[in-house]
C-alpha positions as CSV (number, residue, x, y, z in Angstrom):
1,M,17.6,-10.0,7.9
2,E,14.3,-9.9,9.9
3,F,11.7,-7.6,8.7
4,S,11.5,-5.7,12.0
5,V,15.2,-4.9,11.7
6,F,14.8,-4.0,8.1
7,R,11.9,-1.7,8.8
8,K,13.7,0.1,11.6
9,E,16.7,0.7,9.4
10,E,15.1,1.6,6.1
11,L,11.7,3.3,6.9
12,P,13.2,6.4,8.4
13,K,15.2,7.0,5.2
14,V,12.0,6.9,3.2
15,E,10.1,9.2,5.6
16,Q,13.0,11.6,5.5
17,R,12.9,11.6,1.7
18,M,9.1,12.2,1.8
19,V,9.7,15.4,3.8
20,E,12.7,16.5,1.7
21,W,10.8,16.4,-1.5
22,L,7.9,18.3,0.1
23,D,10.3,20.9,1.4
24,K,11.9,21.3,-2.0
25,T,8.7,22.2,-3.8
26,Q,6.4,23.8,-1.3
27,D,6.2,27.0,0.8
28,T,6.7,25.5,4.2
29,K,4.6,28.2,5.8
30,G,1.6,27.8,3.6
31,T,-1.7,26.0,4.4
32,L,-1.3,23.5,1.5
33,Y,2.1,22.4,2.7
34,Q,0.8,22.0,6.3
35,A,-2.1,19.9,5.1
36,M,0.0,17.7,3.0
37,K,2.6,17.2,5.7
38,Y,-0.1,16.6,8.4
39,S,-1.5,13.5,6.5
40,L,2.0,12.2,5.5
41,A,3.2,12.5,9.1
42,A,0.2,10.7,10.5
43,G,2.2,7.4,10.3
44,G,0.6,4.1,9.4
45,K,2.0,0.7,8.5
46,R,3.8,2.0,5.4
47,I,3.4,-1.4,3.9
48,R,3.6,-0.2,0.3
49,P,6.9,1.7,0.5
50,L,8.3,-1.1,2.5
51,L,7.3,-3.6,-0.1
52,V,9.2,-1.6,-2.7
53,L,12.4,-1.8,-0.6
54,A,11.9,-5.4,0.5
55,V,11.5,-6.6,-3.1
56,I,14.7,-4.8,-4.1
57,K,16.6,-6.3,-1.1
58,S,15.2,-9.8,-1.7
59,L,16.3,-9.7,-5.3
60,G,19.9,-8.6,-4.4
61,G,19.4,-5.0,-5.6
62,E,20.5,-1.7,-4.1
63,V,17.9,-0.6,-1.6
64,E,18.8,3.1,-1.8
65,K,17.6,3.1,-5.4
66,G,14.1,2.7,-4.1
67,Y,13.8,5.5,-1.6
68,D,12.3,8.1,-4.0
69,T,9.9,5.7,-5.6
70,A,8.8,4.4,-2.2
71,A,8.2,8.0,-1.1
72,A,6.2,8.8,-4.2
73,L,4.1,5.7,-3.7
74,E,3.3,6.8,-0.1
75,Y,2.3,10.2,-1.5
76,V,-0.2,8.5,-3.8
77,H,-1.5,6.2,-1.0
78,T,-1.9,9.2,1.4
79,Y,-3.8,11.2,-1.2
80,S,-6.2,8.2,-1.7
81,L,-6.8,8.1,2.1
82,I,-7.5,11.8,2.3
83,H,-10.1,11.5,-0.4
84,D,-11.5,8.3,0.9
85,D,-12.2,10.0,4.3
86,L,-14.1,12.9,2.7
87,P,-17.9,13.3,3.5
88,A,-18.7,12.5,-0.1
89,M,-17.0,9.1,0.2
90,D,-16.5,7.2,3.5
91,N,-17.1,10.3,5.8
92,D,-14.5,9.2,8.3
93,E,-13.3,11.4,11.1
94,L,-10.4,9.3,12.3
95,R,-7.4,8.1,10.4
96,R,-4.2,6.6,11.9
97,G,-5.4,7.6,15.3
98,K,-5.7,11.3,14.4
99,P,-8.6,13.5,13.1
100,T,-8.8,13.2,9.3
101,S,-7.6,16.0,7.0
102,H,-11.0,17.5,6.2
103,I,-11.8,17.7,10.0
104,V,-8.6,19.7,10.6
105,Y,-8.3,21.8,7.4
106,G,-11.8,21.8,5.9
107,E,-13.1,19.8,3.0
108,A,-11.7,22.1,0.2
109,V,-8.1,22.1,1.5
110,A,-8.2,18.4,2.1
111,I,-9.2,17.8,-1.5
112,L,-6.4,20.0,-2.8
113,A,-3.8,18.5,-0.5
114,G,-4.7,15.1,-1.9
115,D,-4.5,16.5,-5.5
116,A,-1.1,18.0,-4.7
117,L,0.3,14.7,-3.2
118,L,-0.9,12.7,-6.2
119,T,0.7,15.0,-8.8
120,Q,3.9,15.5,-6.8
121,A,4.5,11.7,-6.8
122,F,5.2,11.8,-10.5
123,E,7.6,14.7,-10.1
124,V,9.5,12.7,-7.5
125,I,9.9,9.6,-9.7
126,T,10.9,11.6,-12.8
127,R,13.5,13.6,-10.8
128,S,14.9,10.6,-9.0
129,E,18.4,9.2,-9.6
130,I,17.5,6.1,-11.6
131,S,17.8,5.3,-15.3
132,L,15.6,6.9,-17.9
133,E,14.1,3.5,-18.8
134,Q,13.2,2.9,-15.1
135,K,11.7,6.3,-14.8
136,V,9.5,5.7,-17.8
137,A,8.5,2.2,-16.7
138,L,7.6,3.4,-13.2
139,T,5.8,6.5,-14.3
140,V,3.5,4.6,-16.7
141,A,2.9,1.8,-14.2
142,L,2.0,4.2,-11.4
143,A,-0.4,6.2,-13.6
144,K,-2.1,2.9,-14.6
145,S,-2.3,1.5,-11.1
146,A,-3.6,4.7,-9.5
147,G,-5.8,5.8,-12.3
148,A,-9.0,5.1,-14.2
149,N,-8.1,1.5,-14.9
150,G,-6.8,0.8,-11.4
151,M,-7.4,2.2,-7.9
152,V,-9.8,5.0,-8.9
153,E,-12.0,2.6,-10.8
154,G,-12.0,0.3,-7.8
155,Q,-13.1,3.2,-5.6
156,V,-16.0,3.9,-8.0
157,E,-17.0,0.2,-8.0
158,D,-16.8,0.2,-4.2
159,I,-19.2,3.2,-4.0
160,E,-21.6,1.7,-6.5
161,G,-21.5,-1.6,-4.6
162,E,-22.9,0.0,-1.4
163,S,-26.3,-1.3,-0.4
164,Q,-25.9,-4.1,-2.9
165,S,-25.0,-7.7,-2.4
166,L,-22.0,-8.2,-4.6
167,S,-21.0,-11.7,-5.8
168,L,-17.6,-13.0,-4.4
169,E,-16.0,-12.5,-7.8
170,A,-17.3,-9.0,-8.1
171,L,-16.0,-8.1,-4.6
172,K,-12.6,-9.7,-5.5
173,Q,-12.5,-7.4,-8.6
174,V,-13.2,-4.3,-6.4
175,H,-10.5,-5.3,-3.9
176,D,-8.0,-6.1,-6.7
177,K,-8.4,-2.6,-8.1
178,K,-9.0,-0.4,-5.0
179,T,-6.3,-2.0,-2.8
180,G,-4.4,-4.4,-5.0
181,E,-3.2,-2.1,-7.7
182,L,-0.9,0.0,-5.5
183,I,0.4,-3.1,-3.9
184,K,1.1,-4.6,-7.4
185,F,2.9,-1.4,-8.3
186,A,5.0,-1.6,-5.1
187,V,6.2,-5.1,-6.0
188,Y,6.7,-4.2,-9.7
189,A,8.7,-1.1,-8.8
190,G,11.0,-3.2,-6.6
191,S,11.5,-5.7,-9.4
192,V,12.3,-3.0,-11.9
193,L,14.8,-1.2,-9.6
194,A,16.4,-4.6,-8.9
195,D,16.7,-5.3,-12.6
196,A,14.8,-8.5,-12.3
197,P,14.0,-10.5,-15.5
198,E,10.5,-10.5,-17.0
199,I,9.7,-14.0,-15.8
200,V,10.5,-13.0,-12.2
201,Q,8.4,-9.9,-12.6
202,Q,5.5,-12.0,-13.7
203,Q,5.8,-14.3,-10.7
204,L,6.0,-11.4,-8.4
205,N,2.9,-9.9,-10.0
206,Q,1.1,-13.1,-9.0
207,F,2.5,-12.8,-5.5
208,A,1.3,-9.2,-5.3
209,A,-2.2,-10.2,-6.4
210,C,-2.4,-12.7,-3.6
211,Y,-0.8,-10.3,-1.1
212,G,-3.1,-7.4,-2.1
213,L,-6.3,-9.5,-1.8
214,A,-5.1,-10.9,1.5
215,F,-4.5,-7.4,2.7
216,Q,-8.0,-6.3,2.0
217,I,-9.6,-9.5,3.3
218,R,-7.8,-8.9,6.6
219,D,-9.0,-5.3,6.6
220,D,-12.6,-6.6,6.1
221,I,-12.2,-9.0,9.0
222,L,-10.6,-6.4,11.4
223,D,-13.4,-4.0,10.6
224,V,-15.7,-6.5,12.3
225,I,-13.5,-7.8,15.2
226,G,-10.6,-5.3,15.3
227,D,-9.7,-2.9,18.1
228,A,-10.1,0.7,17.0
229,K,-7.3,1.9,19.2
230,E,-4.9,-0.7,17.8
231,L,-6.0,-0.1,14.2
232,G,-6.0,3.7,14.5
233,K,-9.4,4.1,12.9
234,N,-13.0,3.5,13.6
235,I,-14.4,0.0,13.1
236,G,-17.8,-1.1,11.8
237,Q,-17.6,1.3,8.8
238,D,-18.3,-1.4,6.2
239,E,-21.6,-2.4,7.9
240,Q,-22.5,1.3,8.4
241,H,-22.1,1.8,4.6
242,S,-23.8,-1.5,3.8
243,K,-20.7,-2.7,1.9
244,S,-20.2,-6.3,0.7
245,T,-17.2,-7.8,2.5
246,Y,-15.6,-11.2,2.8
247,P,-17.0,-11.8,6.3
248,H,-20.5,-10.7,5.0
249,L,-20.4,-13.1,2.1
250,L,-18.5,-16.0,3.6
251,T,-19.1,-15.5,7.3
252,L,-16.3,-14.5,9.7
253,E,-14.7,-17.9,9.7
254,G,-15.0,-18.2,5.9
255,G,-13.2,-14.8,5.6
256,K,-10.4,-16.1,7.8
257,T,-10.1,-19.2,5.7
258,A,-9.9,-17.1,2.5
259,L,-7.2,-14.9,4.1
260,E,-5.1,-17.9,4.9
261,K,-5.5,-19.3,1.4
262,E,-4.2,-16.1,-0.2
263,L,-1.3,-15.9,2.2
264,D,-0.3,-19.6,1.6
265,E,-0.4,-19.0,-2.2
266,A,1.8,-15.9,-1.8
267,L,4.3,-17.9,0.2
268,A,4.4,-20.6,-2.4
269,I,5.1,-18.1,-5.2
270,I,8.1,-16.4,-3.4
271,S,9.4,-19.8,-2.4
272,Q,9.4,-20.9,-6.0
273,I,11.3,-17.7,-7.0
274,E,13.8,-18.3,-4.3
275,T,14.4,-21.9,-5.6
276,E,14.5,-21.1,-9.4
277,Y,16.0,-17.6,-9.7
278,R,19.8,-17.8,-9.4
279,P,21.5,-14.8,-11.0
280,E,25.2,-14.3,-11.0
281,N,26.7,-11.9,-8.4
282,K,23.4,-11.6,-6.5
283,I,22.1,-13.2,-3.3
284,I,18.4,-14.0,-3.5
285,D,16.8,-14.1,-0.1
286,M,13.0,-14.0,0.3
287,N,12.9,-14.0,4.1
288,L,11.8,-10.3,4.2
289,L,8.8,-11.0,1.9
290,K,8.0,-14.1,3.9
291,D,8.0,-12.0,7.1
292,M,5.7,-9.4,5.4
293,V,3.3,-12.2,4.5
294,A,3.3,-13.4,8.1
295,L,2.4,-9.8,9.2
296,L,-1.0,-10.2,7.6
297,R,-2.0,-13.1,9.8
298,I,-4.4,-11.7,12.4
299,K,-3.0,-11.6,15.9
300,D,-4.9,-11.6,19.2
301,E,-3.8,-8.1,20.2
302,Q,-5.5,-6.7,17.1
303,V,-8.9,-8.2,18.1
304,N,-11.4,-6.4,20.3
305,Q,-11.8,-8.9,23.2
Protein backbone atom coordinates (compact mmCIF):
# COMPACT_ATOMS: atom_id res chain seq x y z
CA MET A 1 0.00 0.00 0.00
CA GLU A 2 1.27 3.46 -0.86
CA PHE A 3 1.66 5.87 2.04
CA SER A 4 -0.67 8.45 0.47
CA VAL A 5 -3.48 5.87 0.39
CA PHE A 6 -2.67 4.66 3.91
CA ARG A 7 -2.69 8.22 5.23
CA LYS A 8 -6.01 8.99 3.59
CA GLU A 9 -7.59 5.87 5.07
CA GLU A 10 -6.12 5.86 8.57
CA LEU A 11 -5.45 9.45 9.63
CA PRO A 12 -9.15 10.44 9.85
CA LYS A 13 -9.66 7.56 12.29
CA VAL A 14 -6.91 8.88 14.56
CA GLU A 15 -8.21 12.45 14.35
CA GLN A 16 -11.70 11.21 15.18
CA ARG A 17 -10.31 9.40 18.22
CA MET A 18 -8.49 12.57 19.28
CA VAL A 19 -11.77 14.49 19.35
CA GLU A 20 -13.70 11.64 20.98
CA TRP A 21 -11.32 11.44 23.92
CA LEU A 22 -11.46 15.20 24.33
CA ASP A 23 -15.26 15.16 24.28
CA LYS A 24 -15.38 12.37 26.89
CA THR A 25 -13.40 14.27 29.47
CA GLN A 26 -13.96 17.98 28.91
CA ASP A 27 -16.79 20.50 29.12
CA THR A 28 -17.19 21.18 25.42
CA LYS A 29 -18.37 24.72 26.09
CA GLY A 30 -15.46 25.68 28.30
CA THR A 31 -12.47 27.81 27.37
CA LEU A 32 -9.99 25.04 28.15
CA TYR A 33 -11.70 22.61 25.79
CA GLN A 34 -11.85 25.22 23.03
CA ALA A 35 -8.16 26.03 23.42
CA MET A 36 -7.16 22.36 23.40
CA LYS A 37 -9.29 21.60 20.36
CA TYR A 38 -8.08 24.72 18.53
CA SER A 39 -4.48 23.53 18.54
CA LEU A 40 -5.34 19.88 17.88
CA ALA A 41 -7.53 20.83 14.92
CA ALA A 42 -4.88 23.06 13.36
CA GLY A 43 -3.72 20.12 11.26
CA GLY A 44 -0.10 19.50 10.44
CA LYS A 45 1.73 16.55 8.93
CA ARG A 46 0.79 14.15 11.78
CA ILE A 47 4.04 12.29 11.15
CA ARG A 48 4.26 10.87 14.67
CA PRO A 49 0.82 9.22 14.86
CA LEU A 50 1.22 7.99 11.30
CA LEU A 51 4.55 6.41 12.25
CA VAL A 52 2.81 4.46 15.02
CA LEU A 53 0.29 3.05 12.56
CA ALA A 54 2.78 2.52 9.72
CA VAL A 55 5.06 0.45 11.95
CA ILE A 56 2.14 -1.72 13.08
CA LYS A 57 1.05 -2.25 9.48
CA SER A 58 4.60 -2.91 8.28
CA LEU A 59 5.06 -5.61 10.94
CA GLY A 60 1.80 -7.35 10.10
CA GLY A 61 -0.11 -6.11 13.16
CA GLU A 62 -3.65 -4.81 13.61
CA VAL A 63 -3.60 -1.09 12.83
CA GLU A 64 -6.73 -0.32 14.86
CA LYS A 65 -4.84 -1.21 18.03
CA GLY A 66 -2.76 1.90 17.51
CA TYR A 67 -5.46 4.56 17.16
CA ASP A 68 -5.56 5.53 20.83
CA THR A 69 -1.79 5.57 21.27
CA ALA A 70 -1.42 7.59 18.09
CA ALA A 71 -3.99 10.09 19.39
CA ALA A 72 -2.20 10.31 22.74
CA LEU A 73 1.11 10.95 21.02
CA GLU A 74 -0.38 13.78 19.00
CA TYR A 75 -1.71 15.27 22.25
CA VAL A 76 1.84 15.34 23.60
CA HIS A 77 3.28 16.73 20.39
CA THR A 78 0.62 19.46 20.24
CA TYR A 79 1.27 20.41 23.87
CA SER A 80 4.97 20.79 23.04
CA LEU A 81 4.17 23.08 20.11
CA ILE A 82 1.86 25.27 22.20
CA HIS A 83 4.61 25.73 24.78
CA ASP A 84 7.35 26.15 22.14
CA ASP A 85 5.43 29.05 20.62
CA LEU A 86 5.09 30.96 23.90
CA PRO A 87 6.81 34.35 24.31
CA ALA A 88 9.15 32.87 26.93
CA MET A 89 10.40 30.31 24.40
CA ASP A 90 10.31 30.79 20.61
CA ASN A 91 7.72 33.61 20.65
CA ASP A 92 6.05 32.50 17.42
CA GLU A 93 2.76 33.97 16.22
CA LEU A 94 2.06 31.45 13.45
CA ARG A 95 1.73 27.67 13.66
CA ARG A 96 0.33 25.40 10.95
CA GLY A 97 -0.84 28.46 9.07
CA LYS A 98 -2.94 29.79 11.97
CA PRO A 99 -2.32 32.20 14.86
CA THR A 100 -0.68 30.38 17.76
CA SER A 101 -2.62 29.45 20.87
CA HIS A 102 -1.35 32.29 23.07
CA ILE A 103 -2.25 34.82 20.38
CA VAL A 104 -5.85 33.56 20.33
CA TYR A 105 -6.45 32.62 23.98
CA GLY A 106 -3.77 34.47 25.90
CA GLU A 107 -0.58 33.16 27.42
CA ALA A 108 -2.09 31.71 30.61
CA VAL A 109 -4.78 29.65 28.86
CA ALA A 110 -2.27 28.45 26.26
CA ILE A 111 0.02 27.14 29.01
CA LEU A 112 -2.88 25.36 30.71
CA ALA A 113 -4.18 23.91 27.43
CA GLY A 114 -0.74 22.42 26.84
CA ASP A 115 -0.65 21.04 30.38
CA ALA A 116 -4.08 19.46 29.90
CA LEU A 117 -3.12 17.80 26.60
CA LEU A 118 0.03 16.34 28.13
CA THR A 119 -1.71 14.80 31.11
CA GLN A 120 -4.69 13.57 29.13
CA ALA A 121 -2.35 11.64 26.82
CA PHE A 122 -1.55 9.25 29.66
CA GLU A 123 -5.23 8.80 30.45
CA VAL A 124 -5.87 7.85 26.82
CA ILE A 125 -3.18 5.17 26.82
CA THR A 126 -4.17 3.67 30.15
CA ARG A 127 -7.84 3.50 29.16
CA SER A 128 -7.23 2.13 25.67
CA GLU A 129 -8.17 -1.41 24.69
CA ILE A 130 -4.74 -3.00 24.65
CA SER A 131 -3.12 -5.46 27.05
CA LEU A 132 -2.03 -4.41 30.52
CA GLU A 133 1.59 -5.17 29.63
CA GLN A 134 1.36 -2.92 26.58
CA LYS A 135 -0.24 -0.12 28.61
CA VAL A 136 2.59 -0.23 31.15
CA ALA A 137 5.30 -0.37 28.49
CA LEU A 138 3.86 2.54 26.51
CA THR A 139 3.09 4.70 29.54
CA VAL A 140 6.65 4.36 30.86
CA ALA A 141 8.15 4.92 27.42
CA LEU A 142 6.08 8.04 26.72
CA ALA A 143 6.88 9.53 30.12
CA LYS A 144 10.58 8.96 29.46
CA SER A 145 10.51 10.27 25.89
CA ALA A 146 8.51 13.40 26.73
CA GLY A 147 10.07 14.19 30.09
CA ALA A 148 13.21 15.32 31.87
CA ASN A 149 15.47 12.80 30.13
CA GLY A 150 13.90 13.32 26.71
CA MET A 151 12.07 16.06 24.87
CA VAL A 152 11.92 18.57 27.74
CA GLU A 153 15.65 18.25 28.40
CA GLY A 154 16.23 18.78 24.68
CA GLN A 155 14.15 21.95 24.83
CA VAL A 156 16.26 23.26 27.72
CA GLU A 157 19.48 22.44 25.88
CA ASP A 158 18.07 24.19 22.80
CA ILE A 159 17.36 27.35 24.83
CA GLU A 160 20.78 27.24 26.49
CA GLY A 161 22.38 26.83 23.07
CA GLU A 162 21.01 30.12 21.78
CA SER A 163 23.70 32.68 20.97
CA GLN A 164 26.30 29.91 21.30
CA SER A 165 28.17 28.01 18.64
CA LEU A 166 27.44 24.38 19.47
CA SER A 167 29.61 21.59 18.18
CA LEU A 168 28.01 19.24 15.68
CA GLU A 169 27.89 16.48 18.30
CA ALA A 170 26.23 18.78 20.83
CA LEU A 171 23.67 19.90 18.23
CA LYS A 172 22.95 16.27 17.33
CA GLN A 173 22.30 15.57 21.02
CA VAL A 174 19.84 18.47 21.23
CA HIS A 175 17.99 17.27 18.13
CA ASP A 176 17.98 13.66 19.34
CA LYS A 177 16.17 14.70 22.52
CA LYS A 178 13.99 17.61 21.42
CA THR A 179 12.72 16.06 18.18
CA GLY A 180 13.98 12.50 18.12
CA GLU A 181 12.53 11.21 21.38
CA LEU A 182 8.87 11.43 20.35
CA ILE A 183 9.71 9.88 17.00
CA LYS A 184 11.48 7.04 18.79
CA PHE A 185 8.41 6.58 20.94
CA ALA A 186 6.16 6.45 17.87
CA VAL A 187 8.24 3.69 16.31
CA TYR A 188 8.61 1.83 19.61
CA ALA A 189 4.86 2.02 20.26
CA GLY A 190 4.14 0.55 16.85
CA SER A 191 6.53 -2.32 17.48
CA VAL A 192 5.01 -3.05 20.90
CA LEU A 193 1.47 -3.02 19.53
CA ALA A 194 2.55 -5.33 16.69
CA ASP A 195 4.16 -7.73 19.21
CA ALA A 196 7.57 -7.46 17.54
CA PRO A 197 10.50 -9.32 19.15
CA GLU A 198 13.16 -7.37 21.03
CA ILE A 199 15.75 -7.65 18.24
CA VAL A 200 13.35 -6.00 15.80
CA GLN A 201 12.52 -3.31 18.36
CA GLN A 202 16.23 -2.56 18.68
CA GLN A 203 16.64 -2.29 14.91
CA LEU A 204 13.61 -0.04 14.69
CA ASN A 205 15.04 2.17 17.43
CA GLN A 206 18.11 2.67 15.24
CA PHE A 207 15.81 3.48 12.33
CA ALA A 208 13.93 5.99 14.48
CA ALA A 209 17.17 7.68 15.55
CA CYS A 210 18.14 8.23 11.90
CA TYR A 211 14.63 9.28 10.94
CA GLY A 212 14.31 11.71 13.85
CA LEU A 213 17.65 13.37 13.13
CA ALA A 214 16.81 13.61 9.43
CA PHE A 215 13.47 15.18 10.34
CA GLN A 216 15.20 17.93 12.32
CA ILE A 217 17.98 18.50 9.77
CA ARG A 218 15.28 18.95 7.14
CA ASP A 219 13.50 21.43 9.43
CA ASP A 220 16.77 23.35 9.86
CA ILE A 221 17.23 23.53 6.09
CA LEU A 222 13.66 24.58 5.36
CA ASP A 223 13.94 27.34 7.97
CA VAL A 224 16.53 28.84 5.62
CA ILE A 225 15.16 28.10 2.15
CA GLY A 226 11.57 27.02 2.79
CA ASP A 227 8.35 28.70 1.76
CA ALA A 228 6.39 29.99 4.77
CA LYS A 229 3.04 29.44 3.09
CA GLU A 230 3.90 25.86 2.19
CA LEU A 231 5.31 25.13 5.65
CA GLY A 232 2.52 26.86 7.57
CA LYS A 233 4.94 28.74 9.82
CA ASN A 234 7.37 31.62 9.69
CA ILE A 235 10.87 30.95 8.42
CA GLY A 236 14.16 32.45 9.56
CA GLN A 237 13.36 31.79 13.20
CA ASP A 238 16.60 29.90 13.90
CA GLU A 239 18.73 32.82 12.72
CA GLN A 240 16.54 35.27 14.64
CA HIS A 241 17.17 33.31 17.85
CA SER A 242 20.87 32.80 17.01
CA LYS A 243 20.51 29.01 17.12
CA SER A 244 23.09 26.55 15.93
CA THR A 245 21.72 24.50 13.03
CA TYR A 246 23.05 22.03 10.49
CA PRO A 247 23.15 24.66 7.70
CA HIS A 248 24.93 27.06 10.07
CA LEU A 249 27.57 24.51 11.06
CA LEU A 250 27.95 22.62 7.78
CA THR A 251 26.73 25.15 5.18
CA LEU A 252 23.44 24.62 3.35
CA GLU A 253 24.91 22.01 1.03
CA GLY A 254 26.57 20.25 3.94
CA GLY A 255 23.22 20.12 5.71
CA LYS A 256 21.60 18.57 2.64
CA THR A 257 24.35 15.94 2.51
CA ALA A 258 23.84 15.14 6.19
CA LEU A 259 20.08 14.80 5.56
CA GLU A 260 20.63 12.32 2.73
CA LYS A 261 23.08 10.31 4.85
CA GLU A 262 20.54 9.83 7.65
CA LEU A 263 17.77 8.93 5.20
CA ASP A 264 19.96 6.37 3.46
CA GLU A 265 20.86 4.79 6.80
CA ALA A 266 17.19 4.65 7.78
CA LEU A 267 16.36 2.88 4.52
CA ALA A 268 19.17 0.38 5.00
CA ILE A 269 17.89 -0.57 8.46
CA ILE A 270 14.30 -1.21 7.43
CA SER A 271 15.47 -3.12 4.36
CA GLN A 272 17.48 -5.36 6.68
CA ILE A 273 14.44 -5.97 8.87
CA GLU A 274 12.37 -6.80 5.80
CA THR A 275 14.96 -9.37 4.74
CA GLU A 276 15.60 -10.99 8.12
CA TYR A 277 12.30 -10.86 10.04
CA ARG A 278 10.03 -13.69 8.88
CA PRO A 279 7.41 -14.45 11.55
CA GLU A 280 4.75 -17.09 10.99
CA ASN A 281 1.27 -15.93 9.97
CA LYS A 282 2.38 -12.33 9.34
CA ILE A 283 3.26 -10.41 6.21
CA ILE A 284 6.21 -8.05 6.66
CA ASP A 285 6.13 -5.17 4.18
CA MET A 286 8.26 -2.08 4.79
CA ASN A 287 7.02 -0.04 1.82
CA LEU A 288 5.04 2.33 4.05
CA LEU A 289 8.12 3.19 6.08
CA LYS A 290 10.18 3.54 2.91
CA ASP A 291 7.60 6.03 1.63
CA MET A 292 7.80 7.95 4.91
CA VAL A 293 11.56 8.18 4.52
CA ALA A 294 11.09 9.50 0.98
CA LEU A 295 8.77 12.22 2.35
CA LEU A 296 11.71 13.81 4.14
CA ARG A 297 13.60 14.47 0.95
CA ILE A 298 13.26 18.17 0.15
CA LYS A 299 11.06 18.94 -2.86
CA ASP A 300 11.16 21.98 -5.11
CA GLU A 301 7.67 23.15 -4.10
CA GLN A 302 8.80 23.45 -0.48
CA VAL A 303 11.56 25.89 -1.39
CA ASN A 304 11.14 29.66 -1.57
CA GLN A 305 12.11 30.34 -5.19
